[in-house]
PDB file of C-alpha atoms in Angstrom:
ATOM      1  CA  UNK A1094      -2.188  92.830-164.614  1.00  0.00           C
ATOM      2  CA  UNK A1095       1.701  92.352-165.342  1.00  0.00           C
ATOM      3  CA  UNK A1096       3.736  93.471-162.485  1.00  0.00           C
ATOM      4  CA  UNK A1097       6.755  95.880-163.008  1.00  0.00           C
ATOM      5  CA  UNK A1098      10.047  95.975-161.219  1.00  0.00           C
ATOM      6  CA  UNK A1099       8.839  98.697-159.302  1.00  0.00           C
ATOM      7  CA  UNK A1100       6.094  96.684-158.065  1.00  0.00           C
ATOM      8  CA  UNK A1101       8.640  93.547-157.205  1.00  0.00           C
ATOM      9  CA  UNK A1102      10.987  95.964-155.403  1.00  0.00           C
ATOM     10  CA  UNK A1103       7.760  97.503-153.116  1.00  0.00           C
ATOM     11  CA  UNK A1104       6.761  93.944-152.496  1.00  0.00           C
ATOM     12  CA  UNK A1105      10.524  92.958-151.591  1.00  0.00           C
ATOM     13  CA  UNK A1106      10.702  96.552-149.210  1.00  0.00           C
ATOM     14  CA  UNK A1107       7.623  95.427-147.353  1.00  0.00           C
ATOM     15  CA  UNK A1108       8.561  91.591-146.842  1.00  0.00           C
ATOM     16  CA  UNK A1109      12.105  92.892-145.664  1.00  0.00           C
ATOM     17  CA  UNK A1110      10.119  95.277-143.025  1.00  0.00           C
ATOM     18  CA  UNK A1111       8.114  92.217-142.027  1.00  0.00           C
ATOM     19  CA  UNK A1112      11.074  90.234-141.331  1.00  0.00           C
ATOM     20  CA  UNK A1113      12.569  93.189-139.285  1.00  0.00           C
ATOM     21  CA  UNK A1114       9.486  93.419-137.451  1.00  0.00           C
ATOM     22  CA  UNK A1115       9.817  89.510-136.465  1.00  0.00           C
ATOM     23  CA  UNK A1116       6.843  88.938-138.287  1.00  0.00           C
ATOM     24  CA  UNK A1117       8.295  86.378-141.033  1.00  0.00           C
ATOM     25  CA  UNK A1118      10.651  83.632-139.758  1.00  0.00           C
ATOM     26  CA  UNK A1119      14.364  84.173-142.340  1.00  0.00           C
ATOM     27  CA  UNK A1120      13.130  80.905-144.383  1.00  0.00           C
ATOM     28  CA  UNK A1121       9.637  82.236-145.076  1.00  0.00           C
ATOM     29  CA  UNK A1122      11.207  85.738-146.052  1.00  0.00           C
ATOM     30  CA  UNK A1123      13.721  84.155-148.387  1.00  0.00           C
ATOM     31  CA  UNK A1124      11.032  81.883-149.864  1.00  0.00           C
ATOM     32  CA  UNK A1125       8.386  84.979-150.101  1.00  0.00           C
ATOM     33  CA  UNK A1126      11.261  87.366-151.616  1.00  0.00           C
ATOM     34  CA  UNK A1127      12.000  84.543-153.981  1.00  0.00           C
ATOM     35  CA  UNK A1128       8.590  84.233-155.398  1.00  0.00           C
ATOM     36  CA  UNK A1129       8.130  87.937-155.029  1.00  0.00           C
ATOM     37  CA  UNK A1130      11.099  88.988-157.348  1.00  0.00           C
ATOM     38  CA  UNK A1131       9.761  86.345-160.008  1.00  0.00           C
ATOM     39  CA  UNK A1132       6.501  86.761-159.859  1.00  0.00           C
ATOM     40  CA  UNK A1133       4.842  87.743-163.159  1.00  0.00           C
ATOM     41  CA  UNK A1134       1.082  89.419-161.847  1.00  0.00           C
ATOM     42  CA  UNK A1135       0.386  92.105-159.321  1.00  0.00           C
ATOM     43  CA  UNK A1136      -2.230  89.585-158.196  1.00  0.00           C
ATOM     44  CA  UNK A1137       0.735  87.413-157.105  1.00  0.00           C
ATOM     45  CA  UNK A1138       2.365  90.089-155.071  1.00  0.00           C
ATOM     46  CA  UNK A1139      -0.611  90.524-153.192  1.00  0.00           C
ATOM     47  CA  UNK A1140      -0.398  87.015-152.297  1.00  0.00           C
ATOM     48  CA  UNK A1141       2.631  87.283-150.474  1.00  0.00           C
ATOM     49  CA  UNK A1142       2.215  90.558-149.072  1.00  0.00           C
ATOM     50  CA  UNK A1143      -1.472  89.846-147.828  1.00  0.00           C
ATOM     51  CA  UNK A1144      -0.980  88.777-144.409  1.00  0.00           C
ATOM     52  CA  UNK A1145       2.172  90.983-143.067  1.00  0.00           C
ATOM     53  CA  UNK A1146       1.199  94.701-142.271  1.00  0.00           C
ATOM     54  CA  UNK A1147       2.833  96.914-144.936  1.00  0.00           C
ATOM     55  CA  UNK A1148       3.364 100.713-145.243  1.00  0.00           C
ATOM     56  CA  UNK A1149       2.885 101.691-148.654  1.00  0.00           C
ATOM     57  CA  UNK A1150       0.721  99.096-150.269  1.00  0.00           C
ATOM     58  CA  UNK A1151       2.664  96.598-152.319  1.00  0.00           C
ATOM     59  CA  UNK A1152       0.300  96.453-154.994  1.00  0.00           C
ATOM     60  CA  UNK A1153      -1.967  99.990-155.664  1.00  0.00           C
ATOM     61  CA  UNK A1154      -5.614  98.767-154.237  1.00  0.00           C
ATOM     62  CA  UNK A1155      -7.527  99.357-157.308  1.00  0.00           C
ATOM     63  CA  UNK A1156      -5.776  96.599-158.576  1.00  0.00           C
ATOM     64  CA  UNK A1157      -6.323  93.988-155.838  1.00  0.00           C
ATOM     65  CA  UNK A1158      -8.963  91.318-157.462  1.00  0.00           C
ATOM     66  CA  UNK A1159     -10.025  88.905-155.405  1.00  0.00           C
ATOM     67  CA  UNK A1160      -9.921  84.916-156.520  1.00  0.00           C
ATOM     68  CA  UNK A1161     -13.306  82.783-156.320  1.00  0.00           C
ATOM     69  CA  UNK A1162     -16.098  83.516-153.703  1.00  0.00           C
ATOM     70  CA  UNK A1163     -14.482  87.155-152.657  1.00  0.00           C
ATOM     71  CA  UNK A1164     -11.330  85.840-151.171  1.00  0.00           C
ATOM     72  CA  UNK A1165      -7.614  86.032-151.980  1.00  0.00           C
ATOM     73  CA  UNK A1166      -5.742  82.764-152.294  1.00  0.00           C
ATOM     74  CA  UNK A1167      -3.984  82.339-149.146  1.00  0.00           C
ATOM     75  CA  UNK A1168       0.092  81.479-148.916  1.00  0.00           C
ATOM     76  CA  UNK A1169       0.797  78.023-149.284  1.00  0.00           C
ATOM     77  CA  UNK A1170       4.428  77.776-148.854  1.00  0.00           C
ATOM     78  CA  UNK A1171       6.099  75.295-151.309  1.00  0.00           C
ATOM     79  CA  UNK A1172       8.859  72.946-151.287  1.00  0.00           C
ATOM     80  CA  UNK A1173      12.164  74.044-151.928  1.00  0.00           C
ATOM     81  CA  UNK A1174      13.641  72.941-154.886  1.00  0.00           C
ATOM     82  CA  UNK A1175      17.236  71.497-155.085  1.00  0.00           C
ATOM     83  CA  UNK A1176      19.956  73.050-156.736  1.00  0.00           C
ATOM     84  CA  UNK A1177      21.022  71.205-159.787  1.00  0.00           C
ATOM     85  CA  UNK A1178      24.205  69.503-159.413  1.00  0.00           C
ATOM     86  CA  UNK A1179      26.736  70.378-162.351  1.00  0.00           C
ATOM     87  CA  UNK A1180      27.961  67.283-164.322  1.00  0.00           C
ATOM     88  CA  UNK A1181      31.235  66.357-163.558  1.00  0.00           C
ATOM     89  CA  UNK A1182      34.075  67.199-166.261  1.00  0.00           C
ATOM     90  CA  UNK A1183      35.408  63.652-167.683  1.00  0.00           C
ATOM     91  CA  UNK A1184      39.279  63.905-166.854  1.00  0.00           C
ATOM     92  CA  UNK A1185      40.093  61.761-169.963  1.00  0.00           C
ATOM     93  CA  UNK A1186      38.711  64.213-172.104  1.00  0.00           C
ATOM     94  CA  UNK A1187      41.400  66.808-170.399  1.00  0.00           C
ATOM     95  CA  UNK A1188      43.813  64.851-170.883  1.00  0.00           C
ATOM     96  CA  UNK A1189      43.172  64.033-175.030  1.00  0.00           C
ATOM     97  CA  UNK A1190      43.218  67.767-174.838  1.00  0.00           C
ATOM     98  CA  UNK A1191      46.330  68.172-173.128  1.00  0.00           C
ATOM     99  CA  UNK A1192      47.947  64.987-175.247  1.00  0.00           C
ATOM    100  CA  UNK A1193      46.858  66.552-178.533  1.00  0.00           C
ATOM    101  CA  UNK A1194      48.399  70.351-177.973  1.00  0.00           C
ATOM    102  CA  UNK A1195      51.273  68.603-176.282  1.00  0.00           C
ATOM    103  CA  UNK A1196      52.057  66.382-178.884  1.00  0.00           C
ATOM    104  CA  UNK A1197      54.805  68.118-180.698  1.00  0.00           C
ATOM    105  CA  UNK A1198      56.712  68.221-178.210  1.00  0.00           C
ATOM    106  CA  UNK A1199      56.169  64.656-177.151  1.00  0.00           C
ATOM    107  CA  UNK A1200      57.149  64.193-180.449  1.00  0.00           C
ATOM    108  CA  UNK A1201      59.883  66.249-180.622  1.00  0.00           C
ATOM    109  CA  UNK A1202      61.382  65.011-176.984  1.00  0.00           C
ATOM    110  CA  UNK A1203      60.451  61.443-176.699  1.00  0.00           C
ATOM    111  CA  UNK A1204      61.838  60.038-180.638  1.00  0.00           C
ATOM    112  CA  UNK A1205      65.528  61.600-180.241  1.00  0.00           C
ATOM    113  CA  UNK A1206      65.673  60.439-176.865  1.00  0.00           C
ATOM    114  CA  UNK A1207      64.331  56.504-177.883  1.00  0.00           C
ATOM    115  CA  UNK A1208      65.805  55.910-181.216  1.00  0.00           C
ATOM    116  CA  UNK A1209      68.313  58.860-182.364  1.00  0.00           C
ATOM    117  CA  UNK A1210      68.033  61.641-184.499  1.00  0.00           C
ATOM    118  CA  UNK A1211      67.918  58.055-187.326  1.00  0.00           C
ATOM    119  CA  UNK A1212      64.451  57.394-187.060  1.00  0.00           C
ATOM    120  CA  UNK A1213      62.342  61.049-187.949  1.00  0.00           C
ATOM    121  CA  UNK A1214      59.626  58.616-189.286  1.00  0.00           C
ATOM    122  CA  UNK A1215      58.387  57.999-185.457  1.00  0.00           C
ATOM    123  CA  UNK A1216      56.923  61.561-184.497  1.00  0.00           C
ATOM    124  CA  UNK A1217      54.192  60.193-184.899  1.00  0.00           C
ATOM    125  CA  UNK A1218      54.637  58.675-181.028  1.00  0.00           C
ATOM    126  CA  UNK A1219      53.798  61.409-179.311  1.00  0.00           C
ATOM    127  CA  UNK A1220      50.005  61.849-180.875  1.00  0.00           C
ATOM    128  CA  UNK A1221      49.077  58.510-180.491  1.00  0.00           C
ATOM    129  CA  UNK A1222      47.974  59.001-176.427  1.00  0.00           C
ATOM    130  CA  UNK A1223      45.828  61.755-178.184  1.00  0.00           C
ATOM    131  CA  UNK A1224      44.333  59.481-180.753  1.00  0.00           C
ATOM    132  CA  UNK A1225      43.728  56.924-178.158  1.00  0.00           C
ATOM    133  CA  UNK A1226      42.455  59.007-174.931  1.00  0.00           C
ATOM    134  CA  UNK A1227      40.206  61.436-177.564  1.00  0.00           C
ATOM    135  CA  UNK A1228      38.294  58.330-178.866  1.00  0.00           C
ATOM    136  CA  UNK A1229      37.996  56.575-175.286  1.00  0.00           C
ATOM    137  CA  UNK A1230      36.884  59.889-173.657  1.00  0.00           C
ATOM    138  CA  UNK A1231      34.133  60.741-176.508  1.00  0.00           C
ATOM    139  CA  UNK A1232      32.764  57.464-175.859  1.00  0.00           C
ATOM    140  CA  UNK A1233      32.635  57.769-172.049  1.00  0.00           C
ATOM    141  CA  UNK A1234      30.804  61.240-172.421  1.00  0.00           C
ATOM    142  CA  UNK A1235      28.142  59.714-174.311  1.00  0.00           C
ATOM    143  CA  UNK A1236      27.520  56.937-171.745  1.00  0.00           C
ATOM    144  CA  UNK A1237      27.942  58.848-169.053  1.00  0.00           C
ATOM    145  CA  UNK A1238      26.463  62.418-170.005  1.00  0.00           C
ATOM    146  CA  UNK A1239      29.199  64.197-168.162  1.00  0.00           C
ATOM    147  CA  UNK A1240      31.137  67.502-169.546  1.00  0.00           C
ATOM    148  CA  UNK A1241      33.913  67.554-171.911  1.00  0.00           C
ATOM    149  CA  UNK A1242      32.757  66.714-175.699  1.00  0.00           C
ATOM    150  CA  UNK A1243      34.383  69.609-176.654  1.00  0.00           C
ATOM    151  CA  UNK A1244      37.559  68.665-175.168  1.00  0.00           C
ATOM    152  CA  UNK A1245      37.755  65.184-176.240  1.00  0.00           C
ATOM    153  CA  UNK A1246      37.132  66.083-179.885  1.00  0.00           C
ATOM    154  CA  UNK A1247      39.471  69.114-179.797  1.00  0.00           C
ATOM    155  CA  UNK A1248      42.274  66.955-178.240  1.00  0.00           C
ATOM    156  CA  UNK A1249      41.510  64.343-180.954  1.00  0.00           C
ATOM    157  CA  UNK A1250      41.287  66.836-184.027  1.00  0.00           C
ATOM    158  CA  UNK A1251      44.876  67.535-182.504  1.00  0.00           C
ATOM    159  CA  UNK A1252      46.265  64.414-182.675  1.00  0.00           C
ATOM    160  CA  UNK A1253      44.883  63.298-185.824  1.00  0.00           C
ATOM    161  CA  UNK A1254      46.187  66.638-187.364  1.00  0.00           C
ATOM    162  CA  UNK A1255      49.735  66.211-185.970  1.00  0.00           C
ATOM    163  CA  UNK A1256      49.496  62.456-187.050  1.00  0.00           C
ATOM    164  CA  UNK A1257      48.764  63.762-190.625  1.00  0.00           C
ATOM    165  CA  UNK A1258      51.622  65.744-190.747  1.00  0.00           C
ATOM    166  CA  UNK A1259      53.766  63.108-189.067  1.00  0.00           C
ATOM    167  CA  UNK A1260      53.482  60.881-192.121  1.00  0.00           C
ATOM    168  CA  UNK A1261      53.850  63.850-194.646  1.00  0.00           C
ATOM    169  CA  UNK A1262      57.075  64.491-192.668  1.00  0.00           C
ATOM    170  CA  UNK A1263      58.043  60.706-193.133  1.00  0.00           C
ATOM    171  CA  UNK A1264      56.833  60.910-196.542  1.00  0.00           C
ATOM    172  CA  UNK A1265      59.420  63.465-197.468  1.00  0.00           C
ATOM    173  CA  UNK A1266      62.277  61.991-195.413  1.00  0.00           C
ATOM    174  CA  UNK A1267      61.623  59.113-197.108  1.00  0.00           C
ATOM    175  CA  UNK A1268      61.766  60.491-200.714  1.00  0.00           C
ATOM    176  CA  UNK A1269      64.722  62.025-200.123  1.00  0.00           C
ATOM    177  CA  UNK A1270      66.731  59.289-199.161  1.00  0.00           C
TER     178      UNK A1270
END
């Protein structure tokens, strides 16, 4: 039979009496409250409430079905299981981003300051980094499966945009002349 939250939360009330008691050690109440809060069958609850006294049964007793030959299962603790450790973010795919919404102003800063307000053909300097770090960190995400796809392609989508107009803009200055 399916248990119900109300069932999990009797199950959790008596292991938490247990432990008060000094009748489970802290690890073997964490791991039992664990398994009891995620268990999916009364039958399950049972199993973890079995062998500690409890109050108001856990699990009703019409419901209690024993396993083969008449006997409940008893607790076999398992072994923990680690954490997963997040992946890394890749830092060159921060910094494409940061290059590729930057790069007006790089632009805008960085030409007047090289060559003069005579050369409006260059803005193009400041989304080149972009270009450059997007493609390098895209590549090192796929190798090594850390974070930061999104970044790399956003920072490079950027770049190339600003690039795009860069020409038009030298296009036009250049017709003009």
């Amino acid at each position: 039979m399916l248990a119900g939250n109300a069932d999990r939360d009797r199950a959790g009330d008596v292991l938490k009496a247990a432990y008060a008691e000094g009748r489970l050690t802290k690890d073997e109440y964490d791991y039992r409250l664990g398994r009891a809060l995620g268990a999916r069958t009364v039958e399950e609850l049972q199993q973890l409430t079995s062998d500690v006294p409890n109050g108001p049964s856990a699990v009703p007793p019409t419901f209690q079905r024993p396993f083969a030959q008449g006997q409940l299962m008893p607790f076999q603790p398992q072994p923990p299981v680690p954490y997963p450790v997040p992946r890394r973010h890749n830092s060159t795919a921060a910094a494409a981003l940061v290059c590729g919404i930057a790069a007006p102003v790089l632009s805008l800063v960085t030409t007047p300051l090289m060559w003069g307000f005579d050369a409006p053909y260059l803005f193009w300097i400041g989304a080149a980094p972009g270009v450059i770090l997007g493609h390098k960190a895209r590549h090192e995400v796929r190798r090594t499966g850390e974070r930061g796809e999104g970044s790399a392609t956003a920072g490079l989508l950027l770049s190339w945009i600003f690039l795009a107009l860069s020409g038009l803009m030298a296009i036009l200055v250049a017709a003009s002349n």
